[in-house]
Structures are given as C-alpha cells and as structure tokens.
Tab-separated table of N, CA and C in Angstrom:
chain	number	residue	atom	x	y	z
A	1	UNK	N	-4.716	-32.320	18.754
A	1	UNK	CA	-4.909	-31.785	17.414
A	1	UNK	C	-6.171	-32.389	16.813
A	2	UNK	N	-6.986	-31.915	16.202
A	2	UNK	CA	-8.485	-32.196	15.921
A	2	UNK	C	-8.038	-32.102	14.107
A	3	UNK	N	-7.848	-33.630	13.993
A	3	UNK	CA	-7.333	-34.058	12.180
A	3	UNK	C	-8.786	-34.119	11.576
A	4	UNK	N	-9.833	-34.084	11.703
A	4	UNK	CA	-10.934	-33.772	10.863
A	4	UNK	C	-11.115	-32.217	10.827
A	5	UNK	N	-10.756	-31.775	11.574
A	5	UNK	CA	-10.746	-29.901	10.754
A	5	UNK	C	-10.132	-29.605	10.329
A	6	UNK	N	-8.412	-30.059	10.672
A	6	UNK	CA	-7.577	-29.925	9.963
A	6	UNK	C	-7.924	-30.064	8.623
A	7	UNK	N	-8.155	-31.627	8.227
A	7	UNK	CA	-8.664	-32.004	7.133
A	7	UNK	C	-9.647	-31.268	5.937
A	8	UNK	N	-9.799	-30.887	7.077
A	8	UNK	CA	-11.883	-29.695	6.442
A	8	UNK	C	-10.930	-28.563	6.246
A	9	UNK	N	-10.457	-27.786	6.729
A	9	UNK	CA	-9.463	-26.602	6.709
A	9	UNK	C	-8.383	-26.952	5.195
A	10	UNK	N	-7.404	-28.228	5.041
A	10	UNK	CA	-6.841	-28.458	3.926
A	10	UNK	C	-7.743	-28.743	2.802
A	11	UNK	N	-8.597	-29.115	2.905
A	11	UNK	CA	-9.262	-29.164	1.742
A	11	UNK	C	-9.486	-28.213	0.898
A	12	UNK	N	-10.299	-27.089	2.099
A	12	UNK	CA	-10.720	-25.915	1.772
A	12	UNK	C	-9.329	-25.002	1.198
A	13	UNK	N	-8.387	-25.117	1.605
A	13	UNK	CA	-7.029	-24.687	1.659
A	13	UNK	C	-6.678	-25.141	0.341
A	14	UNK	N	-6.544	-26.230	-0.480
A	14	UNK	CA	-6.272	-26.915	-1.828
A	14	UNK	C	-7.358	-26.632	-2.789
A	15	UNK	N	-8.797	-26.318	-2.656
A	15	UNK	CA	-9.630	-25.665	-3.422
A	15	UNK	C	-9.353	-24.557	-4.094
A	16	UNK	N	-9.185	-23.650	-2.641
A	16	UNK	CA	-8.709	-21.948	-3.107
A	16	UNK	C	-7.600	-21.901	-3.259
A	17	UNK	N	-6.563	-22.591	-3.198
A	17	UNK	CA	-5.235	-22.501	-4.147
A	17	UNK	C	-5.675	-22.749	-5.085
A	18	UNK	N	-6.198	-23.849	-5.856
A	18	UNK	CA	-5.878	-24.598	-7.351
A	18	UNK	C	-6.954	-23.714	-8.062
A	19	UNK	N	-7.993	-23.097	-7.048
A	19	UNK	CA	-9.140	-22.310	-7.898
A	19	UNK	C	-8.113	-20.726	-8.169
A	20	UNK	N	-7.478	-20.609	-7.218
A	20	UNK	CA	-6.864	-18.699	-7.983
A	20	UNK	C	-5.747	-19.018	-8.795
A	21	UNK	N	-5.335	-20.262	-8.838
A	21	UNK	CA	-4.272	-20.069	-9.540
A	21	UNK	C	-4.989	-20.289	-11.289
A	22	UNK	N	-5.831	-21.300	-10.880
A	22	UNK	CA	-6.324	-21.290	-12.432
A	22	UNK	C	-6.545	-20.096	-13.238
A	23	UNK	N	-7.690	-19.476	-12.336
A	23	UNK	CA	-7.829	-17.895	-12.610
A	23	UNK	C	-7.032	-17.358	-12.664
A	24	UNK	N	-5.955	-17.225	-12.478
A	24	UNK	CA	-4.444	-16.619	-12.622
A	24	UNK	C	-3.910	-17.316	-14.107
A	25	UNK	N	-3.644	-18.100	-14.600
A	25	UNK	CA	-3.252	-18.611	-15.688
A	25	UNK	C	-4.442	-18.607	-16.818
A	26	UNK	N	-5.722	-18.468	-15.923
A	26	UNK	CA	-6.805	-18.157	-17.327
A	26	UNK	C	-6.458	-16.548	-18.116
A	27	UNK	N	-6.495	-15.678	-16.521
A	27	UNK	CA	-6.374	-14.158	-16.773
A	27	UNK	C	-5.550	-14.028	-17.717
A	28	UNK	N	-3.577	-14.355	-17.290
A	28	UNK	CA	-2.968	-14.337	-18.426
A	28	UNK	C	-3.046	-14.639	-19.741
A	29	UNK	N	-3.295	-15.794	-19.932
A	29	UNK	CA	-4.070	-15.712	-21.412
A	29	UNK	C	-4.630	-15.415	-22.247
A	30	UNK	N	-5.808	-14.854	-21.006
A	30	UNK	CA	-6.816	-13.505	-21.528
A	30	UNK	C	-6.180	-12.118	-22.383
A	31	UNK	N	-5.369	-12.199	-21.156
A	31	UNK	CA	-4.520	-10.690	-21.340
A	31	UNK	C	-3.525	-10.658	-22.119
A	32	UNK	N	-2.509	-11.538	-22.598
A	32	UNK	CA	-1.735	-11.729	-23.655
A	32	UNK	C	-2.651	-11.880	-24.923
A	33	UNK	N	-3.884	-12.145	-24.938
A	33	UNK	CA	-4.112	-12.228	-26.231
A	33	UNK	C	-5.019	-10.924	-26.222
A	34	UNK	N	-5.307	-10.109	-25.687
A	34	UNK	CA	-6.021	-8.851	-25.897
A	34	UNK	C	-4.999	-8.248	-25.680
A	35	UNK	N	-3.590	-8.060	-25.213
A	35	UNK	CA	-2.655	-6.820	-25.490
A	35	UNK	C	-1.739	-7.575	-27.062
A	36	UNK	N	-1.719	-6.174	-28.400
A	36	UNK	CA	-1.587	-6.527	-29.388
A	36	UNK	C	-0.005	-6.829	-29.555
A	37	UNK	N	0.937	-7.038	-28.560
A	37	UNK	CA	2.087	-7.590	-29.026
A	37	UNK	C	2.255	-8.646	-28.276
A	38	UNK	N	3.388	-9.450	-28.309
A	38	UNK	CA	3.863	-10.783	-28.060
A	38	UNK	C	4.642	-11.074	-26.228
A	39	UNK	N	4.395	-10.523	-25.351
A	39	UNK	CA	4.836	-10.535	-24.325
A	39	UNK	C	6.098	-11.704	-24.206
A	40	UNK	N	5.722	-12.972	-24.408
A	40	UNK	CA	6.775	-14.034	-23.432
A	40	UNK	C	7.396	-13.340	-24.997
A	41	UNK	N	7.580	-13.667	-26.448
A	41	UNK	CA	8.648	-13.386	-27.564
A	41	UNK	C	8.852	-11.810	-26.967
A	42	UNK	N	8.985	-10.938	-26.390
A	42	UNK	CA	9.767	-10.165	-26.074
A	42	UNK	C	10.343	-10.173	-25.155
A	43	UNK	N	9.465	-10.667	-23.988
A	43	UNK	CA	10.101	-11.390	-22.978
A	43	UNK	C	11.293	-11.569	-23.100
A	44	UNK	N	11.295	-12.977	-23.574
A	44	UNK	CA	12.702	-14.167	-24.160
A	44	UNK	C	13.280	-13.413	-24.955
A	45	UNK	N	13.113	-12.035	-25.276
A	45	UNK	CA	14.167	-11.323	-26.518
A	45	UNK	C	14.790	-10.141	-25.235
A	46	UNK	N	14.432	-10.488	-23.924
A	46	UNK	CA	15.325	-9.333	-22.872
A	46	UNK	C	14.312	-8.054	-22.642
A	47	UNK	N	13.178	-7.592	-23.178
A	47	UNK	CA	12.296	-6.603	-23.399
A	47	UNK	C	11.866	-6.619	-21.528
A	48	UNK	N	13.128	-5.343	-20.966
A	48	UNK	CA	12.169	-5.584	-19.521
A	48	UNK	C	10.780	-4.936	-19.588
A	49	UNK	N	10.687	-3.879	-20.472
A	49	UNK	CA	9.475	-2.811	-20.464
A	49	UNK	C	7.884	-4.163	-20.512
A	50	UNK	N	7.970	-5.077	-21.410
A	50	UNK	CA	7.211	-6.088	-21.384
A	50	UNK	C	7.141	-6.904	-19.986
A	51	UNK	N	8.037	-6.945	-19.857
A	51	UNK	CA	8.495	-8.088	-18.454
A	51	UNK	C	7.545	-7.293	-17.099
A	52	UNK	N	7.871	-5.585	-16.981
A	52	UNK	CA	6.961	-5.286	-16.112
A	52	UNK	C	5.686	-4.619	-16.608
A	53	UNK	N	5.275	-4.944	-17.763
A	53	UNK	CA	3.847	-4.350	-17.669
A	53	UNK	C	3.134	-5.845	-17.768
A	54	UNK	N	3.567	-6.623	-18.100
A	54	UNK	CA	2.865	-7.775	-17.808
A	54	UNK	C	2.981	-8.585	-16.394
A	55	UNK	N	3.986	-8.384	-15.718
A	55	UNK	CA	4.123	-8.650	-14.066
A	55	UNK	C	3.495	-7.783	-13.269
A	56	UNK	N	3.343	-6.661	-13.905
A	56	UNK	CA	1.701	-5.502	-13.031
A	56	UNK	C	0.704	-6.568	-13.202
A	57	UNK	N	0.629	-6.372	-14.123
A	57	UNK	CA	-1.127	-6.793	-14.636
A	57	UNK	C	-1.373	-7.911	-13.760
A	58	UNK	N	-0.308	-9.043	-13.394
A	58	UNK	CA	-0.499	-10.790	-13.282
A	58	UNK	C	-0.688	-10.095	-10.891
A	59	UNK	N	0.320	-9.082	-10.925
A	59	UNK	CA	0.086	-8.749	-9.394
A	59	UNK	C	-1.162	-8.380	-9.108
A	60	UNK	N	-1.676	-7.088	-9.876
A	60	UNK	CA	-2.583	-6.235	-10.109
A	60	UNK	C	-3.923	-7.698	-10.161
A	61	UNK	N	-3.406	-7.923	-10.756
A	61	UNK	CA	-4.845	-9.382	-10.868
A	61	UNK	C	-4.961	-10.289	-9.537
A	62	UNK	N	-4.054	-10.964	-9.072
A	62	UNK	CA	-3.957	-11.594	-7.820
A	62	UNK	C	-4.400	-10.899	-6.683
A	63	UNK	N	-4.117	-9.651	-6.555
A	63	UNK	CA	-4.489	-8.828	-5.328
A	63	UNK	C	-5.859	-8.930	-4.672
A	64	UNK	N	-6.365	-8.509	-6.128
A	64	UNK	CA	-8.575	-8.393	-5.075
A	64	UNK	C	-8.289	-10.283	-5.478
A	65	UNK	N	-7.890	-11.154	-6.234
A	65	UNK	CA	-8.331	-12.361	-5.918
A	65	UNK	C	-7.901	-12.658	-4.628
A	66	UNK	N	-6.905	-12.584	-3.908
A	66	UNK	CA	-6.215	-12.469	-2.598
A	66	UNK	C	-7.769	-11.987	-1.835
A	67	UNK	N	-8.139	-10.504	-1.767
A	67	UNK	CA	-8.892	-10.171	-1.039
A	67	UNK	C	-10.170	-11.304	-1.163
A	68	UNK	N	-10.456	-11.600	-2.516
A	68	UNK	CA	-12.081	-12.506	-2.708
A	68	UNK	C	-11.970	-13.578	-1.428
A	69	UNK	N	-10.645	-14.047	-1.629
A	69	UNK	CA	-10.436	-15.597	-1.211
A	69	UNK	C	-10.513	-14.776	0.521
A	70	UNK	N	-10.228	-13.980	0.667
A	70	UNK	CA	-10.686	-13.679	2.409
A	70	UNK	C	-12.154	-13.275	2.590
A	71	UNK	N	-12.911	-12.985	1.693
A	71	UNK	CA	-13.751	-12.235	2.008
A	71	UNK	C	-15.254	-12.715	1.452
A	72	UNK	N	-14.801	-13.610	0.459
A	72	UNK	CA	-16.261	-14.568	0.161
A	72	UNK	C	-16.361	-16.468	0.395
A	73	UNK	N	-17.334	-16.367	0.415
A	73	UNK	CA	-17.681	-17.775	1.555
A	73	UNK	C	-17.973	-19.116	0.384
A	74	UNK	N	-18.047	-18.993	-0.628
A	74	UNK	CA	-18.807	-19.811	-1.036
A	74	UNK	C	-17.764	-19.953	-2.874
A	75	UNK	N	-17.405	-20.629	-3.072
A	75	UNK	CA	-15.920	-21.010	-4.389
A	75	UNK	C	-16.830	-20.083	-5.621
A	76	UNK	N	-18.563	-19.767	-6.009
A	76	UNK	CA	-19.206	-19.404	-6.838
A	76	UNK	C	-18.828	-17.900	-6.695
A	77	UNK	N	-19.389	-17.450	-5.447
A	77	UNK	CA	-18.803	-16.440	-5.061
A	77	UNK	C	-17.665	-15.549	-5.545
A	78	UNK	N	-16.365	-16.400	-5.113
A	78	UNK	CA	-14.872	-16.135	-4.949
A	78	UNK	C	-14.723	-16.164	-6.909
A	79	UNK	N	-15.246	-17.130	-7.446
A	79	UNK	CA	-15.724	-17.090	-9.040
A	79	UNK	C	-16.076	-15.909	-10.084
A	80	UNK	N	-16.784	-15.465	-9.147
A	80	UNK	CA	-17.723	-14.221	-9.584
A	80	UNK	C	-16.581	-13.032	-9.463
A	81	UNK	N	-16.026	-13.158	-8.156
A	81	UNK	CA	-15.233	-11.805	-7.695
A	81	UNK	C	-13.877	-11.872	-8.790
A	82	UNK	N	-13.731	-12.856	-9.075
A	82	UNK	CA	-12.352	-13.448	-9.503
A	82	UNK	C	-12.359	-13.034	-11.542
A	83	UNK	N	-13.425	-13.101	-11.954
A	83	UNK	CA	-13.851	-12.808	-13.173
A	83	UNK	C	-14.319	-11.271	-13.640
A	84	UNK	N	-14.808	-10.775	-12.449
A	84	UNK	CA	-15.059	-9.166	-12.266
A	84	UNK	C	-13.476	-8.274	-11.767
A	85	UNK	N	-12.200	-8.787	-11.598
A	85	UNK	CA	-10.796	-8.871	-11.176
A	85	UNK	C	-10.535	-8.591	-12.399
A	86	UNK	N	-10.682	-10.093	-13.333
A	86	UNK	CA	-9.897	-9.814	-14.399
A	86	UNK	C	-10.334	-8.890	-15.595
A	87	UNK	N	-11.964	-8.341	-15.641
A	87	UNK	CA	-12.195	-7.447	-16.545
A	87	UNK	C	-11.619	-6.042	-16.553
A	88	UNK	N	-11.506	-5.515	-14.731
A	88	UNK	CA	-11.307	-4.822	-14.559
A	88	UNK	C	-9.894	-4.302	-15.008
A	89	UNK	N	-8.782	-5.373	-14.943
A	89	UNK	CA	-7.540	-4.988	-15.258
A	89	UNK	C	-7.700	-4.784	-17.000
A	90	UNK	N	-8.069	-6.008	-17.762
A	90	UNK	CA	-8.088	-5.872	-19.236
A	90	UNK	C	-8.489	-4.057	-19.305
A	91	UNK	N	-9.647	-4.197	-18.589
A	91	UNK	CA	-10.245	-2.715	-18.726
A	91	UNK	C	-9.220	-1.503	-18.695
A	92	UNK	N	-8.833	-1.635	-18.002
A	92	UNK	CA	-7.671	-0.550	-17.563
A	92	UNK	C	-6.650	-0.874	-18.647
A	93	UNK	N	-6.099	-1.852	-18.780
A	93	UNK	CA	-4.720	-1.824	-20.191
A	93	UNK	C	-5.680	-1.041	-21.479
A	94	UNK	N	-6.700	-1.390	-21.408
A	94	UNK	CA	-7.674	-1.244	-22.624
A	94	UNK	C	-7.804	0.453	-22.792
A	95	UNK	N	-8.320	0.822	-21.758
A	95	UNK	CA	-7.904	2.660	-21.616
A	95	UNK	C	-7.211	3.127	-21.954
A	96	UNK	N	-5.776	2.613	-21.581
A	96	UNK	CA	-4.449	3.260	-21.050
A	96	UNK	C	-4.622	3.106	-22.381
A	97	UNK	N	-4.221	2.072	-23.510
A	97	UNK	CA	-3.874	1.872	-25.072
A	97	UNK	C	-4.942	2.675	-25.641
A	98	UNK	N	-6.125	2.850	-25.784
A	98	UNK	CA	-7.121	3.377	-26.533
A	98	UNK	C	-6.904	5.131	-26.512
A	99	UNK	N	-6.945	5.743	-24.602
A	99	UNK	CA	-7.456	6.927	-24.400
A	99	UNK	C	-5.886	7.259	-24.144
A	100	UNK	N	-5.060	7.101	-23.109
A	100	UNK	CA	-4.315	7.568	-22.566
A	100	UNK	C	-2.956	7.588	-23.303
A	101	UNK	N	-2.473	6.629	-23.617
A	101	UNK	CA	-0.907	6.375	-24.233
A	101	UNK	C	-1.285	5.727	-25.566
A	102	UNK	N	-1.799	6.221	-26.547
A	102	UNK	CA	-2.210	5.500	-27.847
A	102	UNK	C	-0.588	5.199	-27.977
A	103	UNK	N	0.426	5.217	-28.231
A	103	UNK	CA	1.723	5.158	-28.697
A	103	UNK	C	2.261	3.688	-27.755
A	104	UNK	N	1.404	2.864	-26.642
A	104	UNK	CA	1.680	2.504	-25.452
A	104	UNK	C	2.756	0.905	-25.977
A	105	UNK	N	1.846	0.621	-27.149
A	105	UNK	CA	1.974	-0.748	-28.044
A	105	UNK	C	3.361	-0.395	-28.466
A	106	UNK	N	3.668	0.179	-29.471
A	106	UNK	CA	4.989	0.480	-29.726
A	106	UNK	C	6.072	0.793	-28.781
A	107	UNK	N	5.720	1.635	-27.634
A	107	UNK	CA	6.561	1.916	-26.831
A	107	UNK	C	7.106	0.531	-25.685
A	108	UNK	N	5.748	-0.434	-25.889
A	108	UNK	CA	6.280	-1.172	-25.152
A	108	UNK	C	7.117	-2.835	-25.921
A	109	UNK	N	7.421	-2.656	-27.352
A	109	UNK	CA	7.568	-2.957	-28.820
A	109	UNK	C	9.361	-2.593	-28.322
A	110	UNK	N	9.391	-1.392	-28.146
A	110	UNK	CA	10.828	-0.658	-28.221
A	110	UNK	C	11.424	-1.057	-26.995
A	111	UNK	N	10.568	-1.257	-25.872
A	111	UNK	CA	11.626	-2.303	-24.603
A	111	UNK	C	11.486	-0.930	-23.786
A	112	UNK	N	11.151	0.434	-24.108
A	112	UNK	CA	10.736	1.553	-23.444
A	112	UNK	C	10.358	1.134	-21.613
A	113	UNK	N	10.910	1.510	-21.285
A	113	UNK	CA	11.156	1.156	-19.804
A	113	UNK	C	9.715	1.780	-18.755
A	114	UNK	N	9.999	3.170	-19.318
A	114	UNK	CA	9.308	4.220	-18.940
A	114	UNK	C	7.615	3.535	-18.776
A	115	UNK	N	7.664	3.196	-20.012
A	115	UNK	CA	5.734	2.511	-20.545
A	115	UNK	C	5.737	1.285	-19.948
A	116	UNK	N	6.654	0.624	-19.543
A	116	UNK	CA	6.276	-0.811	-18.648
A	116	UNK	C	5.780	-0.275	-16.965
A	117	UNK	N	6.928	0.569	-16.701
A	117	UNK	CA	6.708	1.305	-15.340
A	117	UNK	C	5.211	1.522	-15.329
A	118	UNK	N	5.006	2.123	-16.248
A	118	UNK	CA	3.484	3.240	-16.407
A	118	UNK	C	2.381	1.862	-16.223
A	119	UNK	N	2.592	1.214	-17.175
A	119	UNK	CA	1.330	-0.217	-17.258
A	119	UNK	C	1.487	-1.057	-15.935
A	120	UNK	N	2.727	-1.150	-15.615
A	120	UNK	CA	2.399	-1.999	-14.016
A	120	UNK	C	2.080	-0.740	-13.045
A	121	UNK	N	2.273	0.248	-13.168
A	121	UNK	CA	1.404	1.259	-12.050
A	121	UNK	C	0.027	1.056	-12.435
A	122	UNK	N	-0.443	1.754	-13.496
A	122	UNK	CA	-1.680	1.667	-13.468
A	122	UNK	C	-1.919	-0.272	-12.446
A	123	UNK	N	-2.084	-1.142	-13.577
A	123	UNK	CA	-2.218	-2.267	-13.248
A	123	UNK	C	-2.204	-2.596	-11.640
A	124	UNK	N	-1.547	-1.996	-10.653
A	124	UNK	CA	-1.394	-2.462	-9.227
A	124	UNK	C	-2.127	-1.303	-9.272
A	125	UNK	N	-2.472	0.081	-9.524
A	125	UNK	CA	-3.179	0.901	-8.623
A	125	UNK	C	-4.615	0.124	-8.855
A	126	UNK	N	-5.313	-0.227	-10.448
A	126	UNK	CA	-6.347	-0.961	-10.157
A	126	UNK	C	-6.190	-2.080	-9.493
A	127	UNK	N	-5.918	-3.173	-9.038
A	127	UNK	CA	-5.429	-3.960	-8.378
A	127	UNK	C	-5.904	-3.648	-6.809
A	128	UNK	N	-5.215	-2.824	-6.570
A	128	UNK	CA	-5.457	-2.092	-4.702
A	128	UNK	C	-6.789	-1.641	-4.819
A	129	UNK	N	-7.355	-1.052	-5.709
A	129	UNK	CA	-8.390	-0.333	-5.866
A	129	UNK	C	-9.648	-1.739	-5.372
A	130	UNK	N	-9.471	-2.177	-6.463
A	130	UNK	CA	-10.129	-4.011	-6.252
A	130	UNK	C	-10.731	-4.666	-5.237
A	131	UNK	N	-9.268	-4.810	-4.915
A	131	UNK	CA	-9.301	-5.702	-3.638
A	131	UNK	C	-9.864	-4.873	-2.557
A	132	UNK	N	-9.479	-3.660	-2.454
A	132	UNK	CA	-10.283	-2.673	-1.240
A	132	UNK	C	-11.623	-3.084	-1.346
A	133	UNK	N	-11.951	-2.847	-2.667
A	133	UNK	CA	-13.743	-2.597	-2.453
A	133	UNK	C	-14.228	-3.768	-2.624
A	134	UNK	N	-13.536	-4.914	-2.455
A	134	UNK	CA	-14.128	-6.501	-1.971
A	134	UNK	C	-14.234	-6.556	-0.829
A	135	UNK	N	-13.853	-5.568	-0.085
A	135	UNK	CA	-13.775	-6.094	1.382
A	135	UNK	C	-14.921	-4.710	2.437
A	136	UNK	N	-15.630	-4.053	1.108
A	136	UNK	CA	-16.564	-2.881	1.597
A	136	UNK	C	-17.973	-4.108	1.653
C-alpha cells in the first residue's frame, strides 16, 4: 500500500468534501433568504410543500457541484463552477415566482403539495441540466 498517495488522495478527498459542503450551506442561506417565506418555520410547523421545494433546490444544487468536483482540477476552478450552480438554481426559483407561478409564495405558505412537487422538479431538472454541461 503506497501511504503517501493515499495521504495525497485523503487530503485531496477532505478538501472537496469540506469545500462542497460549505457551498452547500452557503447556497442554502442564499436561497432561504431570497425565497420570500420562512422555510425551516414552516418546516417545523409540518409544511411538506416547503420541505420539498427546498430539498429540490439543496439536490438540484449538489448535483453539477457533484459533477464540478469530477470534472475540474484545480479547488478555484471547482469554486467558480460551484458559484455559477448556485445562481443558476436561485435563477430558476426566481422565474418560476416572477414569470411562471406568481401565486408560487402563497401556495407554498398554504403547505400546497402540488407547488413543492413543481419547485423541486424544476430545481432537479436545472440541477441535471448543470451538471451535464460541466462535463461538455
């Protein structure tokens, strides 16, 4: 067993964990405070419609970071891809509420099942979309 690559391999291995997860807990933050209601207080009030449009978004976000972390060489890189991830999703909730489902806020207010479904679809279809074209 060759423990200096190993070593070189875990390192690299504990970087790109602690680096996507950050980006993962930055994103959320991001995104709870640009979608205009209270996710975890509906959350914690049983609201599944909240529960899955915000568990899209957090998948939908991980996915192309998943792909970055295979597909770019360098943590600035994987940085870059990882920040262009999370606009893209805001982007998309940002549509869906503005152009598509103006009613989306309230409906997802009312625990509306239907509109959580809808926001974690969108959310994973951009998501797949993402990560594909990180790897073009």
């Amino acid at each position: 067993m060759d423990l200096h690559g190993f070593g070189a391999s875990a390192l690299a291995f504990v970087v790109a964990f602690v680096a996507a997860g950050l980006f993962t807990v930055i994103f959320k933050i991001v995104y709870q405070w640009v979608t205009p209601y209270n996710e975890g207080k509906l959350i914690r009030e049983g609201n599944v419609a909240a529960a899955l449009a915000l568990g899209g978004a957090l998948v939908g976000y991980v996915l192309p970071l998943a792909s970055a972390l295979s597909n770019t060489v360098t943590l600035l890189e994987f940085c870059a891809w990882a920040a262009l991830a999370g606009v893209l999703q805001i982007a998309a909730f940002t549509l869906v509420r503005v152009v598509v489902m103006k009613d989306v806020t309230a409906r997802i207010e009312k625990g509306e099942i239907a509109a959580g479904v809808y926001l974690l679809s969108i959310s994973l279809a951009v998501g797949v979309l993402n990560a594909a074209c990180m790897t073009a």
